[in-house]
Short mmCIF file of C-alpha atoms and ligand atoms in Angstrom, two decimals:
data_model
loop_
_atom_site.label_atom_id
_atom_site.label_comp_id
_atom_site.label_asym_id
_atom_site.label_seq_id
_atom_site.Cartn_x
_atom_site.Cartn_y
_atom_site.Cartn_z
CA MET A 254 0.00 0.00 0.00
CA SER A 255 1.32 3.45 -0.79
CA PRO A 256 1.60 5.86 2.17
CA GLU A 257 -1.39 7.99 1.19
CA GLN A 258 -3.54 4.87 0.84
CA ARG A 259 -5.12 4.29 4.24
CA LEU A 260 -6.89 1.06 5.13
CA VAL A 261 -10.46 1.52 6.37
CA ILE A 262 -12.03 -1.56 7.96
CA VAL A 263 -15.81 -1.69 8.28
CA SER A 264 -17.58 -4.38 10.30
CA ASN A 265 -20.88 -4.67 12.13
CA ARG A 266 -19.15 -4.42 15.52
CA LEU A 267 -16.28 -2.14 16.48
CA PRO A 268 -13.45 -4.05 18.19
CA LEU A 269 -14.35 -2.55 21.58
CA VAL A 270 -15.51 -3.86 24.91
CA MET A 271 -17.96 -1.31 26.37
CA THR A 272 -18.72 -1.26 30.08
CA ARG A 273 -20.50 1.22 32.32
CA LYS A 274 -18.95 2.27 35.61
CA ASP A 275 -20.88 4.54 37.98
CA GLY A 276 -23.15 5.51 35.08
CA ALA A 277 -20.28 6.52 32.75
CA TRP A 278 -19.19 4.59 29.65
CA GLN A 279 -15.77 3.03 29.44
CA ALA A 280 -14.38 1.55 26.23
CA ALA A 281 -11.49 -0.91 26.07
CA PRO A 282 -10.00 -2.19 22.80
CA GLY A 283 -11.20 -5.70 21.87
CA SER A 284 -8.98 -8.68 21.18
CA GLY A 285 -9.26 -11.68 18.85
CA GLY A 286 -7.41 -12.89 15.77
CA LEU A 287 -8.86 -10.41 13.30
CA VAL A 288 -7.98 -7.41 15.47
CA THR A 289 -4.48 -8.76 16.17
CA ALA A 290 -3.79 -9.22 12.47
CA LEU A 291 -5.24 -5.93 11.30
CA ALA A 292 -3.92 -3.70 14.10
CA PRO A 293 -0.30 -3.47 12.81
CA VAL A 294 -1.47 -2.68 9.26
CA LEU A 295 -3.89 -0.06 10.58
CA ARG A 296 -1.19 1.52 12.76
CA ASP A 297 1.33 1.60 9.90
CA ARG A 298 -1.14 3.26 7.58
CA GLY A 299 -2.86 5.45 10.14
CA GLY A 300 -6.02 3.57 9.27
CA MET A 301 -9.50 3.49 10.69
CA TRP A 302 -12.12 0.99 11.90
CA ILE A 303 -15.81 1.84 11.46
CA GLY A 304 -18.57 -0.12 13.25
CA TRP A 305 -21.36 -0.28 15.78
CA PRO A 306 -20.16 0.01 19.41
CA GLY A 307 -22.84 -2.41 20.62
CA SER A 308 -25.16 -0.08 22.55
CA THR A 309 -28.59 0.98 21.30
CA GLU A 310 -28.90 3.95 23.64
CA PRO A 311 -28.93 7.38 22.01
CA PRO A 312 -25.29 8.46 21.64
CA THR A 313 -24.21 10.71 24.50
CA ASP A 314 -21.09 12.84 24.83
CA ASP A 315 -19.55 10.46 27.37
CA LEU A 316 -20.10 7.49 25.01
CA ARG A 317 -18.41 9.36 22.16
CA GLU A 318 -15.58 10.45 24.46
CA ALA A 319 -15.06 6.90 25.76
CA ILE A 320 -14.72 5.63 22.15
CA ALA A 321 -12.39 8.48 21.23
CA GLY A 322 -10.35 7.67 24.38
CA ALA A 323 -9.90 4.02 23.30
CA VAL A 324 -8.08 5.32 20.21
CA ASP A 325 -5.12 6.24 22.44
CA ASP A 326 -4.64 2.52 23.13
CA THR A 327 -5.22 1.22 19.62
CA GLY A 328 -3.12 3.66 17.59
CA TYR A 329 -5.77 3.87 14.85
CA ASP A 330 -9.11 5.67 14.65
CA LEU A 331 -12.35 4.08 15.81
CA VAL A 332 -15.46 5.61 14.28
CA PRO A 333 -18.87 4.59 15.66
CA VAL A 334 -22.10 4.02 13.74
CA PHE A 335 -25.12 4.15 16.05
CA ILE A 336 -28.28 2.09 15.68
CA ASP A 337 -31.40 2.17 17.83
CA GLU A 338 -33.35 -0.65 19.45
CA GLU A 339 -35.83 -1.14 16.58
CA GLU A 340 -32.95 -1.22 14.08
CA LYS A 341 -31.10 -3.71 16.25
CA GLN A 342 -34.17 -5.95 16.18
CA LEU A 343 -34.85 -5.81 12.46
CA PHE A 344 -31.38 -5.29 11.00
CA TYR A 345 -29.31 -7.40 13.35
CA ARG A 346 -31.63 -9.93 14.91
CA VAL A 347 -34.09 -10.57 12.08
CA PHE A 348 -32.44 -9.81 8.74
CA SER A 349 -28.85 -10.71 9.62
CA ASN A 350 -29.48 -13.59 12.01
CA GLU A 351 -32.88 -14.98 10.95
CA VAL A 352 -32.66 -14.46 7.19
CA LEU A 353 -29.08 -14.31 5.94
CA TRP A 354 -27.51 -16.57 8.59
CA PRO A 355 -29.86 -19.58 8.13
CA LEU A 356 -30.17 -19.07 4.35
CA PHE A 357 -26.40 -18.95 3.81
CA HIS A 358 -26.02 -22.08 5.98
CA ASP A 359 -28.61 -23.94 3.82
CA MET A 360 -31.22 -23.99 6.61
CA THR A 361 -34.08 -22.22 4.89
CA SER A 362 -36.78 -23.62 7.17
CA ARG A 363 -35.44 -21.30 9.88
CA CYS A 364 -35.67 -18.14 7.74
CA ARG A 365 -38.13 -15.35 8.51
CA PHE A 366 -38.38 -13.35 5.29
CA LEU A 367 -39.99 -10.24 6.82
CA PRO A 368 -40.27 -7.39 4.28
CA GLU A 369 -39.89 -4.76 7.02
CA ALA A 370 -36.57 -6.35 8.06
CA TRP A 371 -35.23 -5.98 4.50
CA GLU A 372 -36.21 -2.32 4.62
CA VAL A 373 -34.34 -1.73 7.89
CA TYR A 374 -31.33 -3.74 6.62
CA GLY A 375 -31.16 -1.19 3.79
CA ARG A 376 -31.57 1.71 6.21
CA VAL A 377 -28.71 0.56 8.45
CA ASN A 378 -26.46 -0.19 5.46
CA GLN A 379 -27.20 3.37 4.33
CA ARG A 380 -26.22 4.70 7.80
CA PHE A 381 -22.86 2.86 7.58
CA THR A 382 -22.38 4.21 4.07
CA ASP A 383 -23.04 7.80 5.20
CA VAL A 384 -20.43 7.51 7.95
CA ILE A 385 -17.93 5.99 5.50
CA ALA A 386 -18.62 8.74 2.95
CA ASP A 387 -17.95 11.30 5.66
CA GLN A 388 -14.61 9.80 6.65
CA VAL A 389 -13.09 8.39 3.50
CA ARG A 390 -10.29 10.00 1.45
CA GLU A 391 -9.64 9.63 -2.25
CA HIS A 392 -6.95 6.91 -2.14
CA ASP A 393 -8.24 4.91 0.82
CA PHE A 394 -8.90 1.21 0.44
CA LEU A 395 -12.12 0.08 2.14
CA TRP A 396 -12.43 -3.45 3.44
CA ILE A 397 -16.00 -4.39 4.40
CA HIS A 398 -16.61 -7.50 6.50
CA ASP A 399 -19.42 -10.01 6.47
CA TYR A 400 -23.08 -10.54 5.74
CA HIS A 401 -24.40 -7.60 7.77
CA LEU A 402 -22.99 -5.08 5.29
CA MET A 403 -23.46 -6.49 1.80
CA GLN A 404 -25.13 -3.34 0.42
CA VAL A 405 -22.39 -0.86 1.31
CA ALA A 406 -20.58 -0.83 -2.05
CA GLY A 407 -23.85 -0.40 -3.97
CA LYS A 408 -24.85 2.52 -1.78
CA LEU A 409 -21.38 4.11 -2.01
CA ARG A 410 -21.54 4.00 -5.82
CA ARG A 411 -25.02 5.52 -5.79
CA ALA A 412 -23.60 8.35 -3.67
CA GLY A 413 -21.01 8.93 -6.42
CA LEU A 414 -18.01 7.46 -4.56
CA ASP A 415 -15.62 5.33 -6.54
CA GLN A 416 -13.04 4.25 -3.95
CA ARG A 417 -11.66 0.73 -4.14
CA VAL A 418 -13.83 -1.46 -1.94
CA GLY A 419 -13.23 -5.08 -0.98
CA PHE A 420 -15.58 -7.50 0.77
CA PHE A 421 -14.92 -10.67 2.74
CA LEU A 422 -17.72 -13.08 3.63
CA HIS A 423 -16.94 -14.98 6.85
CA ILE A 424 -19.85 -17.42 6.42
CA PRO A 425 -20.52 -19.81 3.49
CA PHE A 426 -22.21 -18.72 0.27
CA PRO A 427 -25.11 -21.10 -0.48
CA PRO A 428 -25.79 -23.08 -3.68
CA VAL A 429 -27.89 -21.23 -6.26
CA ASP A 430 -31.12 -23.20 -5.61
CA VAL A 431 -30.94 -22.13 -1.94
CA PHE A 432 -29.90 -18.52 -2.62
CA MET A 433 -32.82 -18.20 -5.07
CA LYS A 434 -35.28 -18.43 -2.19
CA LEU A 435 -34.25 -14.96 -0.98
CA PRO A 436 -37.02 -12.54 -2.06
CA TRP A 437 -34.40 -9.80 -2.60
CA ARG A 438 -31.86 -12.03 -4.38
CA ARG A 439 -31.36 -9.81 -7.40
CA GLU A 440 -30.94 -6.55 -5.47
CA LEU A 441 -28.43 -8.15 -3.14
CA LEU A 442 -26.34 -9.65 -5.96
CA GLU A 443 -26.37 -6.35 -7.86
CA ASP A 444 -25.01 -4.58 -4.78
CA LEU A 445 -22.34 -7.25 -4.28
CA LEU A 446 -21.17 -6.66 -7.86
CA GLN A 447 -20.32 -3.06 -6.89
CA PHE A 448 -17.35 -4.32 -4.84
CA ASP A 449 -13.98 -4.48 -6.62
CA ILE A 450 -12.93 -7.72 -4.97
CA ILE A 451 -14.90 -10.38 -3.10
CA GLY A 452 -13.21 -12.95 -0.89
CA PHE A 453 -14.79 -16.19 0.29
CA GLN A 454 -13.54 -18.79 2.75
CA THR A 455 -13.45 -21.69 0.27
CA GLN A 456 -13.52 -22.55 -3.41
CA ARG A 457 -16.97 -24.08 -2.87
CA ASP A 458 -18.32 -20.65 -1.79
CA ARG A 459 -16.65 -18.91 -4.74
CA ARG A 460 -18.23 -21.42 -7.14
CA ASN A 461 -21.68 -21.04 -5.56
CA PHE A 462 -21.48 -17.27 -5.87
CA ALA A 463 -20.33 -17.39 -9.50
CA ARG A 464 -23.19 -19.77 -10.36
CA SER A 465 -25.76 -17.53 -8.66
CA VAL A 466 -24.54 -14.52 -10.65
CA SER A 467 -24.67 -16.50 -13.92
CA ALA A 468 -28.17 -17.81 -13.16
CA LEU A 469 -29.76 -14.66 -11.76
CA LEU A 470 -28.04 -11.79 -13.59
CA PRO A 471 -27.34 -13.16 -17.11
CA ASP A 472 -28.37 -9.81 -18.61
CA MET A 473 -25.91 -7.65 -16.68
CA ALA A 474 -22.87 -9.77 -15.77
CA THR A 475 -20.40 -11.97 -17.64
CA VAL A 476 -18.75 -14.57 -15.44
CA ARG A 477 -15.31 -15.90 -16.40
CA THR A 478 -13.73 -18.64 -14.35
CA SER A 479 -10.24 -19.91 -14.88
CA GLY A 480 -9.10 -22.63 -12.50
CA GLN A 481 -9.82 -21.38 -9.00
CA ARG A 482 -10.31 -17.69 -9.79
CA THR A 483 -13.31 -15.87 -11.16
CA SER A 484 -13.75 -12.44 -12.69
CA ILE A 485 -17.16 -10.92 -13.32
CA MET A 486 -17.61 -8.14 -15.87
CA THR A 487 -20.43 -5.63 -15.58
CA ASP A 488 -20.94 -2.27 -17.34
CA SER A 489 -19.22 -0.40 -14.52
CA ARG A 490 -16.41 -2.68 -13.32
CA THR A 491 -14.60 -6.01 -13.21
CA VAL A 492 -15.12 -7.78 -9.92
CA LEU A 493 -12.39 -10.22 -8.88
CA VAL A 494 -13.56 -13.20 -6.85
CA GLY A 495 -11.40 -15.70 -4.94
CA ALA A 496 -11.03 -17.95 -1.91
CA PHE A 497 -8.98 -16.66 1.05
CA PRO A 498 -9.30 -19.12 3.95
CA ILE A 499 -9.04 -17.22 7.23
CA GLY A 500 -6.46 -18.32 9.82
CA ILE A 501 -5.69 -17.63 13.47
CA ASP A 502 -2.81 -15.94 15.31
CA ALA A 503 -1.19 -19.36 15.66
CA THR A 504 2.03 -18.07 17.24
CA GLY A 505 0.03 -16.13 19.83
CA PHE A 506 -2.06 -19.20 20.70
CA ARG A 507 1.02 -21.39 20.97
CA ARG A 508 2.81 -18.85 23.15
CA ASP A 509 -0.18 -18.41 25.48
CA ALA A 510 -0.83 -22.15 25.66
CA SER A 511 2.79 -22.68 26.72
CA THR A 512 2.57 -20.51 29.84
CA GLU A 513 2.87 -22.03 33.30
CA GLU A 514 -0.65 -20.88 34.18
CA VAL A 515 -2.15 -22.84 31.27
CA ALA A 516 0.15 -25.83 31.94
CA ASP A 517 -1.07 -25.92 35.56
CA ARG A 518 -4.70 -25.76 34.49
CA ALA A 519 -4.18 -28.47 31.89
CA TRP A 520 -2.50 -30.71 34.46
CA TYR A 521 -5.26 -30.04 37.00
CA LEU A 522 -8.00 -30.89 34.47
CA HIS A 523 -6.43 -34.25 33.76
CA GLU A 524 -5.82 -34.86 37.45
CA ASN A 525 -9.60 -34.88 37.69
CA TYR A 526 -9.87 -37.50 34.94
CA PRO A 527 -7.05 -39.97 35.71
CA GLU A 528 -6.50 -42.55 32.93
CA ARG A 529 -9.37 -41.09 30.93
CA GLN A 530 -9.21 -39.48 27.55
CA ILE A 531 -10.95 -36.14 27.16
CA VAL A 532 -12.95 -35.45 24.02
CA LEU A 533 -13.60 -31.72 23.76
CA GLY A 534 -16.30 -29.70 22.02
CA VAL A 535 -16.19 -25.87 21.98
CA ASP A 536 -19.00 -24.14 20.12
CA ARG A 537 -21.10 -21.03 20.13
CA LEU A 538 -24.76 -21.90 20.84
CA ASP A 539 -25.83 -22.25 17.20
CA TYR A 540 -27.88 -24.78 15.26
CA THR A 541 -25.25 -24.81 12.50
CA LYS A 542 -22.64 -26.31 14.84
CA GLY A 543 -24.21 -29.79 15.08
CA ILE A 544 -24.00 -29.99 18.90
CA PRO A 545 -26.98 -32.40 19.39
CA GLU A 546 -25.56 -34.72 16.71
CA LYS A 547 -22.19 -34.74 18.51
CA LEU A 548 -23.92 -35.77 21.74
CA GLN A 549 -25.94 -38.45 19.93
CA ALA A 550 -22.78 -39.83 18.32
CA TYR A 551 -21.04 -39.95 21.70
CA ARG A 552 -24.00 -41.85 23.17
CA TYR A 553 -23.96 -44.21 20.18
CA MET A 554 -20.26 -44.90 20.80
CA LEU A 555 -20.81 -45.62 24.52
CA ARG A 556 -23.59 -48.04 23.61
CA SER A 557 -21.71 -49.81 20.84
CA GLU A 558 -18.22 -49.79 22.39
CA PRO A 559 -18.88 -50.49 26.10
CA GLU A 560 -15.14 -50.69 26.88
CA MET A 561 -15.18 -46.89 26.46
CA ILE A 562 -17.40 -46.54 29.54
CA GLU A 563 -15.40 -44.88 32.33
CA ASN A 564 -12.44 -44.41 29.96
CA VAL A 565 -13.55 -41.27 28.14
CA THR A 566 -15.18 -37.98 29.13
CA LEU A 567 -16.84 -35.57 26.74
CA VAL A 568 -16.35 -31.94 27.80
CA GLN A 569 -18.80 -29.81 25.84
CA VAL A 570 -18.42 -26.04 26.17
CA VAL A 571 -21.27 -23.98 24.75
CA VAL A 572 -20.84 -20.22 24.56
CA PRO A 573 -24.19 -18.41 25.01
CA SER A 574 -25.19 -16.63 21.80
CA ARG A 575 -28.34 -15.15 20.22
CA TRP A 576 -30.39 -16.82 22.97
CA GLU A 577 -33.26 -14.37 22.47
CA ILE A 578 -34.08 -16.03 19.12
CA PRO A 579 -36.56 -18.93 19.70
CA HIS A 580 -34.59 -21.47 17.59
CA TYR A 581 -31.56 -20.88 19.82
CA GLU A 582 -33.55 -21.30 23.01
CA GLN A 583 -35.01 -24.59 21.70
CA LEU A 584 -31.50 -25.76 20.82
CA LYS A 585 -30.31 -25.02 24.36
CA HIS A 586 -33.13 -27.16 25.77
CA GLU A 587 -32.36 -29.96 23.33
CA ILE A 588 -28.67 -29.97 24.34
CA GLU A 589 -29.57 -29.97 28.04
CA ARG A 590 -32.03 -32.84 27.53
CA LEU A 591 -29.43 -34.93 25.70
CA VAL A 592 -26.72 -34.25 28.30
CA GLY A 593 -29.20 -35.27 31.03
CA GLU A 594 -30.19 -38.46 29.17
CA ILE A 595 -26.59 -39.54 28.52
CA ASN A 596 -25.50 -38.85 32.09
CA GLY A 597 -28.62 -40.61 33.39
CA GLU A 598 -27.94 -43.70 31.28
CA PHE A 599 -24.19 -44.11 31.85
CA THR A 600 -22.96 -42.32 35.01
CA ARG A 601 -20.99 -44.59 37.41
CA PRO A 602 -19.57 -43.78 40.85
CA GLY A 603 -16.64 -41.43 40.20
CA TRP A 604 -17.44 -41.00 36.47
CA VAL A 605 -19.79 -38.63 34.68
CA PRO A 606 -19.72 -39.16 30.89
CA VAL A 607 -20.55 -35.57 29.81
CA HIS A 608 -19.27 -32.39 31.47
CA TYR A 609 -21.32 -29.52 30.14
CA TYR A 610 -20.49 -25.81 30.40
CA TYR A 611 -22.94 -23.15 29.27
CA ARG A 612 -20.83 -20.03 29.66
CA PRO A 613 -17.84 -18.39 28.01
CA LEU A 614 -14.52 -19.63 29.39
CA SER A 615 -11.65 -17.30 30.24
CA ARG A 616 -8.77 -17.55 27.76
CA PRO A 617 -6.51 -19.53 30.18
CA GLU A 618 -9.39 -21.95 30.90
CA LEU A 619 -10.12 -22.45 27.18
CA LEU A 620 -6.42 -22.90 26.37
CA GLY A 621 -6.07 -25.34 29.28
CA TYR A 622 -8.76 -27.54 27.73
CA TYR A 623 -7.30 -27.24 24.23
CA ARG A 624 -3.87 -28.19 25.57
CA THR A 625 -5.00 -31.20 27.57
CA ALA A 626 -7.84 -32.78 25.52
CA GLU A 627 -6.91 -35.94 23.59
CA ALA A 628 -9.40 -35.08 20.84
CA LEU A 629 -11.55 -32.19 19.65
CA VAL A 630 -14.78 -32.67 17.68
CA ALA A 631 -16.03 -29.88 15.39
CA SER A 632 -19.30 -31.23 13.98
CA SER A 633 -20.77 -28.27 12.06
CA TRP A 634 -23.58 -28.92 9.58
CA LYS A 635 -22.08 -26.00 7.72
CA ASP A 636 -19.42 -23.49 8.80
CA GLY A 637 -17.58 -20.69 6.98
CA MET A 638 -14.28 -21.88 8.43
CA ASN A 639 -14.36 -23.02 12.13
CA LEU A 640 -11.51 -21.34 13.97
CA VAL A 641 -11.86 -23.62 17.00
CA ALA A 642 -10.38 -26.50 14.95
CA LYS A 643 -7.29 -24.40 14.18
CA GLU A 644 -6.96 -23.04 17.73
CA TYR A 645 -6.99 -26.60 19.10
CA CYS A 646 -4.07 -27.59 16.86
CA ALA A 647 -2.05 -24.48 17.73
CA CYS A 648 -2.45 -25.20 21.46
CA LYS A 649 -1.27 -28.84 21.42
CA VAL A 650 2.15 -27.92 22.76
CA ASP A 651 3.04 -31.16 24.54
CA GLU A 652 0.85 -34.24 24.00
CA PRO A 653 -0.52 -34.74 20.47
CA GLY A 654 -4.28 -34.69 20.00
CA VAL A 655 -6.65 -35.83 17.26
CA LEU A 656 -8.83 -33.37 15.35
CA LEU A 657 -12.24 -34.72 14.30
CA LEU A 658 -13.73 -32.48 11.68
CA SER A 659 -17.04 -32.24 9.83
CA GLU A 660 -16.76 -32.49 6.04
CA PHE A 661 -18.97 -29.38 5.89
CA ALA A 662 -16.72 -26.96 7.81
CA GLY A 663 -14.70 -24.58 5.62
CA ALA A 664 -11.60 -25.78 7.52
CA ALA A 665 -12.09 -29.22 5.91
CA ALA A 666 -10.76 -27.89 2.59
CA GLN A 667 -7.38 -27.31 4.27
CA MET A 668 -7.23 -29.92 7.04
CA TYR A 669 -8.88 -32.91 5.34
CA ARG A 670 -5.79 -35.08 5.17
CA ASP A 671 -4.80 -35.25 8.81
CA ALA A 672 -8.07 -34.61 10.60
CA ILE A 673 -10.46 -37.55 11.00
CA MET A 674 -13.28 -36.49 8.70
CA PHE A 675 -16.95 -37.40 9.11
CA ASN A 676 -20.44 -36.52 7.92
CA PRO A 677 -22.24 -34.85 10.88
CA HIS A 678 -25.60 -36.25 9.71
CA ASP A 679 -24.28 -39.81 10.02
CA ILE A 680 -24.47 -40.52 13.76
CA ALA A 681 -22.98 -44.03 13.51
CA GLY A 682 -20.19 -42.72 11.26
CA MET A 683 -19.35 -39.93 13.71
CA ALA A 684 -19.33 -42.44 16.59
CA ALA A 685 -16.92 -44.66 14.61
CA ALA A 686 -14.69 -41.62 13.96
CA MET A 687 -14.62 -40.85 17.70
CA HIS A 688 -13.73 -44.45 18.50
CA ARG A 689 -11.00 -44.48 15.87
CA ALA A 690 -9.51 -41.26 17.30
CA LEU A 691 -9.52 -42.63 20.85
CA MET A 692 -7.82 -45.86 19.73
CA MET A 693 -5.24 -44.16 17.50
CA PRO A 694 -1.62 -45.01 18.36
CA ARG A 695 0.48 -42.17 19.73
CA ASP A 696 2.91 -41.98 16.80
CA GLU A 697 0.06 -41.61 14.30
CA ARG A 698 -1.49 -38.87 16.46
CA SER A 699 1.88 -37.06 16.52
CA ARG A 700 2.44 -37.32 12.78
CA ARG A 701 -1.01 -36.00 11.94
CA MET A 702 -0.92 -33.20 14.52
CA ARG A 703 2.54 -32.04 13.43
CA ARG A 704 1.36 -31.64 9.83
CA LEU A 705 -1.81 -29.85 10.91
CA GLN A 706 0.20 -27.47 13.07
CA ARG A 707 2.55 -26.65 10.21
CA GLY A 708 -0.42 -25.69 8.04
CA VAL A 709 -2.11 -23.65 10.78
CA HIS A 710 1.13 -21.68 11.21
CA ARG A 711 1.76 -21.36 7.47
CA GLN A 712 -1.71 -20.02 6.66
CA ASP A 713 -2.26 -17.94 9.77
CA VAL A 714 -4.31 -14.76 10.09
CA PHE A 715 -1.34 -12.59 9.03
CA TRP A 716 -1.03 -14.63 5.83
CA TRP A 717 -4.76 -14.09 5.27
CA VAL A 718 -4.59 -10.29 5.67
CA ASP A 719 -1.49 -10.10 3.42
CA ARG A 720 -2.97 -12.22 0.67
CA PHE A 721 -6.30 -10.41 0.62
CA LEU A 722 -4.73 -6.95 0.58
CA GLN A 723 -2.14 -7.94 -2.02
CA ALA A 724 -4.85 -9.32 -4.31
CA ALA A 725 -7.08 -6.30 -3.71
CA LEU A 726 -4.42 -3.69 -4.31
CA GLN A 727 -2.46 -5.30 -7.15
CA ARG A 728 -5.67 -6.55 -8.76
CA ARG A 729 -3.86 -9.45 -10.33
CA LEU A 730 -5.82 -12.68 -10.35
CA ALA A 731 -2.45 -14.43 -10.34
CA ASP A 732 -1.93 -13.23 -6.75
CA PHE A 733 -4.99 -15.07 -5.48
CA PRO A 734 -4.35 -18.19 -3.41
CA THR A 735 -4.99 -21.22 -5.60
CA VAL A 736 -3.46 -24.58 -4.77
CA ASN A 737 -3.87 -25.60 -1.18
CA GLU A 738 -0.94 -23.87 0.48
CA PHE A 739 -1.87 -25.53 3.76
CA TYR A 740 -0.20 -28.64 2.32
CA PRO A 741 2.26 -27.22 -0.19
CA ALA A 742 2.79 -30.66 -1.71
CA ALA A 743 -0.91 -31.16 -2.50
CA SER A 744 -1.56 -31.37 -6.22
CA ALA A 745 -3.64 -28.72 -7.95
CA ASP A 746 -6.21 -31.38 -8.90
CA GLU A 747 -6.66 -32.46 -5.31
CA ALA A 748 -7.07 -28.89 -4.07
CA ALA A 749 -9.53 -28.04 -6.83
CA ALA A 750 -11.68 -30.99 -5.77
CA GLN A 751 -12.14 -29.45 -2.32
P1 ADQ B 215 -18.11 -18.32 14.59
O1 ADQ B 215 -19.39 -18.90 14.08
O2 ADQ B 215 -18.22 -17.56 15.84
O3 ADQ B 215 -17.39 -17.41 13.48
P2 ADQ B 215 -15.61 -19.97 14.98
O4 ADQ B 215 -14.84 -19.78 13.72
O5 ADQ B 215 -15.50 -21.36 15.50
O6 ADQ B 215 -17.16 -19.66 14.80
O7 ADQ B 215 -15.08 -18.94 16.06
C1 ADQ B 215 -15.51 -18.98 17.41
C2 ADQ B 215 -14.55 -18.13 18.26
O8 ADQ B 215 -15.10 -18.00 19.58
C3 ADQ B 215 -13.19 -18.79 18.39
O9 ADQ B 215 -12.19 -17.85 18.12
C4 ADQ B 215 -13.14 -19.25 19.85
O10 ADQ B 215 -11.87 -19.15 20.47
C5 ADQ B 215 -14.11 -18.32 20.55
N1 ADQ B 215 -14.69 -19.12 21.65
C6 ADQ B 215 -15.30 -20.29 21.48
N2 ADQ B 215 -15.65 -20.79 22.68
C7 ADQ B 215 -15.25 -19.94 23.62
C8 ADQ B 215 -15.35 -19.93 25.04
N3 ADQ B 215 -15.94 -20.91 25.72
N4 ADQ B 215 -14.84 -18.91 25.68
C9 ADQ B 215 -14.25 -17.93 24.99
N5 ADQ B 215 -14.13 -17.88 23.66
C10 ADQ B 215 -14.63 -18.87 22.97
C11 ADQ B 215 -17.70 -16.95 12.14
C12 ADQ B 215 -18.04 -18.05 11.14
C13 ADQ B 215 -16.93 -19.08 11.13
C14 ADQ B 215 -15.61 -18.40 10.79
C15 ADQ B 215 -15.36 -17.18 11.65
C16 ADQ B 215 -14.14 -16.38 11.19
O11 ADQ B 215 -19.28 -18.67 11.46
O12 ADQ B 215 -17.20 -20.11 10.21
O13 ADQ B 215 -14.55 -19.33 11.00
O14 ADQ B 215 -16.50 -16.32 11.64
O15 ADQ B 215 -14.20 -16.06 9.84
#
């Protein structure tokens, strides 16, 4: 990037943790892989992050001051976009999380296609666009994140702004026959084609998007695909489309997992389960994550492989999320019922088969579990990537562990060779995969985990930011990731099949 070209990140949420002390707002900078990777680039360029601070109260001076104060810690500007309670309901809760989220995860029966929610989605996207238009300079590069803000480029162009704008979708893009169910499918695609570059997590998502454009906008767009890259020509621009699988701050996870505090916790957790293997699940409360199926598969394994009784413990951590949406509340009850049934059927003196947490863990607690668990199961029905799978590998600093991974997680396209793969709809198959992992000899576990770790470090979140920005700024399709760099030796044919 040239010095006058600032980077402006736009996401639904600002990377801030807001708290109120004695009635006054306090804002602390947020953490997480995306922030860690983008912060150095933003500081170098004197960049800016635009987003919603998370409160729906009318903006007061002390709220604005608290946000401005957090800038001293971050070294780049934080610019808030405010939304009110009704907008939060219809833009965030309904349109983002009850229309786009289930639709893009192929779960259309959970969609609520409310026309008034579409209207408010447009209104909030316009609000973001107005703030951007106010802040942006001629040579800035704008990088918009995720499904909440898919109309921003269209609205910027309509306001006469022609800055370079890139978009990254963190969730999957659905097949055309699913996407077609969206009542506003054409408008949404037309707005997406106002971005200059669009990044997806996997080649499957890129293909689905290209097919939707060909099927729904044959009159206004020409789609050209060559190998694993696509360019789409419209009257106003050429949109470059590619797959940029997101990574984690693998070095940071490894470093933090190696501390004495985490080592002590890991040791203590296993002290409580002497001679037993721990199978770990860590998921946000979400119906896309396949948590009930994981529990059913574990029960199936205990029934069919009775020698596992008392020799394995499933630790399932569920992070509360979107609980005000009825489908999420029902899911919570279903998980609790299954945990109760399994513990009722199998518990023995001194052994409880499922340990269930329904709360966020502190980072040292989470890392302690990652470090100590013999296996981790990520059983998503569909997932953009699944960072938990990568975090688990980065944190295995002493004993090797086995990663069990759903074929439908984006991470499968990179980790398919050394994870134990399964179909999360096949309960008996998932149970067999769990049994295989628990019986796997130590040297095979080590070999597989070492290769997974190499890939997680090679394609980390810094790699992801570099590759996206390089592709966006050079605008050369040749710069897009193609063959699976996770396993550099993988053949192009094999990677293309993923
Ligand atoms: P998510 O659906 O949130 O992300 P995921 O990628 O697994 O799913 O990320 C979850 C994050 O929450 C992880 O970083 C994890 O460390 C954290 N977390 C999980 N359990 C926790 C706990 N108990 N306590 C504290 N923190 C916890 C969306 C998409 C994904 C995509 C990401 C990034 O749905 O598919 O991988 O964005 O692009």
